[in-house]
């Protein structure tokens, strides 16, 4: 996956959470990123700030381990289309 949304998310993980690009994949579940619950919430807030949107909890619960980075990208892209 090489979309602007995914690349922005990868940048956040690299810069703010010191993750290696080689360890970040679209199919990676949020729970598999090695972030504790506080860091996971900080990640979601950083993503929201970067895209200037707020993700409603019913669209994406960051504590749900099965949600992947690809799903996060889909939610963001969908929300951006709705506001365009």
PDB file of C-alpha atoms in Angstrom:
ATOM      1  CA  UNK A   1       0.000   0.000   0.000  1.00  0.00           C
ATOM      2  CA  UNK A   2       1.528   3.248  -1.094  1.00  0.00           C
ATOM      3  CA  UNK A   3      -1.117   5.920  -0.635  1.00  0.00           C
ATOM      4  CA  UNK A   4      -0.701   9.431   0.756  1.00  0.00           C
ATOM      5  CA  UNK A   5      -2.758   8.452   3.805  1.00  0.00           C
ATOM      6  CA  UNK A   6      -0.669   5.370   4.548  1.00  0.00           C
ATOM      7  CA  UNK A   7       2.571   7.270   3.975  1.00  0.00           C
ATOM      8  CA  UNK A   8       1.479   9.952   6.445  1.00  0.00           C
ATOM      9  CA  UNK A   9       0.668   7.298   9.044  1.00  0.00           C
ATOM     10  CA  UNK A  10       4.038   5.632   8.455  1.00  0.00           C
ATOM     11  CA  UNK A  11       5.709   9.013   8.942  1.00  0.00           C
ATOM     12  CA  UNK A  12       3.956   9.484  12.284  1.00  0.00           C
ATOM     13  CA  UNK A  13       5.013   6.040  13.466  1.00  0.00           C
ATOM     14  CA  UNK A  14       8.609   6.625  12.355  1.00  0.00           C
ATOM     15  CA  UNK A  15       8.974  10.131  13.776  1.00  0.00           C
ATOM     16  CA  UNK A  16       6.868  10.090  16.925  1.00  0.00           C
ATOM     17  CA  UNK A  17       7.150   6.436  17.914  1.00  0.00           C
ATOM     18  CA  UNK A  18      10.590   5.560  16.507  1.00  0.00           C
ATOM     19  CA  UNK A  19       9.345   2.621  14.491  1.00  0.00           C
ATOM     20  CA  UNK A  20      11.169   1.292  11.455  1.00  0.00           C
ATOM     21  CA  UNK A  21       9.403   1.548   8.091  1.00  0.00           C
ATOM     22  CA  UNK A  22      10.317  -2.105   7.504  1.00  0.00           C
ATOM     23  CA  UNK A  23       8.126  -3.066  10.490  1.00  0.00           C
ATOM     24  CA  UNK A  24       5.062  -1.121   9.328  1.00  0.00           C
ATOM     25  CA  UNK A  25       2.642  -2.916   7.002  1.00  0.00           C
ATOM     26  CA  UNK A  26      -0.959  -2.202   5.948  1.00  0.00           C
ATOM     27  CA  UNK A  27      -2.078  -5.516   7.424  1.00  0.00           C
ATOM     28  CA  UNK A  28      -0.455  -4.753  10.795  1.00  0.00           C
ATOM     29  CA  UNK A  29      -3.083  -4.615  13.520  1.00  0.00           C
ATOM     30  CA  UNK A  30      -2.887  -1.621  15.826  1.00  0.00           C
ATOM     31  CA  UNK A  31      -2.433  -4.019  18.720  1.00  0.00           C
ATOM     32  CA  UNK A  32       0.629  -5.519  17.032  1.00  0.00           C
ATOM     33  CA  UNK A  33       2.571  -2.263  16.731  1.00  0.00           C
ATOM     34  CA  UNK A  34       4.207  -2.720  20.119  1.00  0.00           C
ATOM     35  CA  UNK A  35       2.575   0.381  21.586  1.00  0.00           C
ATOM     36  CA  UNK A  36       1.121   0.308  25.070  1.00  0.00           C
ATOM     37  CA  UNK A  37      -2.427   1.591  25.548  1.00  0.00           C
ATOM     38  CA  UNK A  38      -1.328   5.172  26.279  1.00  0.00           C
ATOM     39  CA  UNK A  39       0.999   5.271  23.258  1.00  0.00           C
ATOM     40  CA  UNK A  40      -1.767   3.814  21.106  1.00  0.00           C
ATOM     41  CA  UNK A  41      -4.109   6.628  22.131  1.00  0.00           C
ATOM     42  CA  UNK A  42      -1.330   9.163  21.473  1.00  0.00           C
ATOM     43  CA  UNK A  43      -0.883   7.625  18.023  1.00  0.00           C
ATOM     44  CA  UNK A  44      -4.591   8.010  17.233  1.00  0.00           C
ATOM     45  CA  UNK A  45      -4.518  11.636  18.444  1.00  0.00           C
ATOM     46  CA  UNK A  46      -1.440  12.323  16.285  1.00  0.00           C
ATOM     47  CA  UNK A  47      -3.216  10.825  13.265  1.00  0.00           C
ATOM     48  CA  UNK A  48      -6.321  12.911  13.949  1.00  0.00           C
ATOM     49  CA  UNK A  49      -4.234  16.071  14.281  1.00  0.00           C
ATOM     50  CA  UNK A  50      -2.294  15.319  11.118  1.00  0.00           C
ATOM     51  CA  UNK A  51      -5.447  14.847   9.057  1.00  0.00           C
ATOM     52  CA  UNK A  52      -7.394  17.558  10.924  1.00  0.00           C
ATOM     53  CA  UNK A  53     -10.281  15.287  11.789  1.00  0.00           C
ATOM     54  CA  UNK A  54     -11.749  13.430  14.722  1.00  0.00           C
ATOM     55  CA  UNK A  55     -12.468   9.755  14.305  1.00  0.00           C
ATOM     56  CA  UNK A  56     -15.706   8.847  16.103  1.00  0.00           C
ATOM     57  CA  UNK A  57     -15.318   5.885  18.428  1.00  0.00           C
ATOM     58  CA  UNK A  58     -17.982   3.973  16.540  1.00  0.00           C
ATOM     59  CA  UNK A  59     -15.839   4.170  13.365  1.00  0.00           C
ATOM     60  CA  UNK A  60     -12.614   3.015  14.941  1.00  0.00           C
ATOM     61  CA  UNK A  61     -11.887   1.875  18.458  1.00  0.00           C
ATOM     62  CA  UNK A  62      -8.072   2.027  18.829  1.00  0.00           C
ATOM     63  CA  UNK A  63      -8.212  -0.479  21.676  1.00  0.00           C
ATOM     64  CA  UNK A  64      -9.621  -3.106  19.344  1.00  0.00           C
ATOM     65  CA  UNK A  65      -6.576  -5.182  18.473  1.00  0.00           C
ATOM     66  CA  UNK A  66      -7.921  -6.437  15.157  1.00  0.00           C
ATOM     67  CA  UNK A  67      -8.093  -3.038  13.463  1.00  0.00           C
ATOM     68  CA  UNK A  68      -5.345  -2.766  10.873  1.00  0.00           C
ATOM     69  CA  UNK A  69      -3.456   0.208   9.502  1.00  0.00           C
ATOM     70  CA  UNK A  70      -5.243  -0.421   6.207  1.00  0.00           C
ATOM     71  CA  UNK A  71      -8.618  -0.112   7.952  1.00  0.00           C
ATOM     72  CA  UNK A  72      -7.441   3.093   9.621  1.00  0.00           C
ATOM     73  CA  UNK A  73      -6.513   4.467   6.179  1.00  0.00           C
ATOM     74  CA  UNK A  74      -9.936   3.487   4.805  1.00  0.00           C
ATOM     75  CA  UNK A  75     -11.715   5.280   7.655  1.00  0.00           C
ATOM     76  CA  UNK A  76      -9.618   8.419   7.165  1.00  0.00           C
ATOM     77  CA  UNK A  77     -10.101   8.423   3.388  1.00  0.00           C
ATOM     78  CA  UNK A  78     -13.849   7.942   3.811  1.00  0.00           C
ATOM     79  CA  UNK A  79     -14.091  10.798   6.294  1.00  0.00           C
ATOM     80  CA  UNK A  80     -12.074  13.101   4.042  1.00  0.00           C
ATOM     81  CA  UNK A  81     -14.404  12.363   1.119  1.00  0.00           C
ATOM     82  CA  UNK A  82     -17.414  13.233   3.278  1.00  0.00           C
ATOM     83  CA  UNK A  83     -15.971  16.636   4.166  1.00  0.00           C
ATOM     84  CA  UNK A  84     -14.790  17.475   0.638  1.00  0.00           C
TER      85      UNK A  84
END
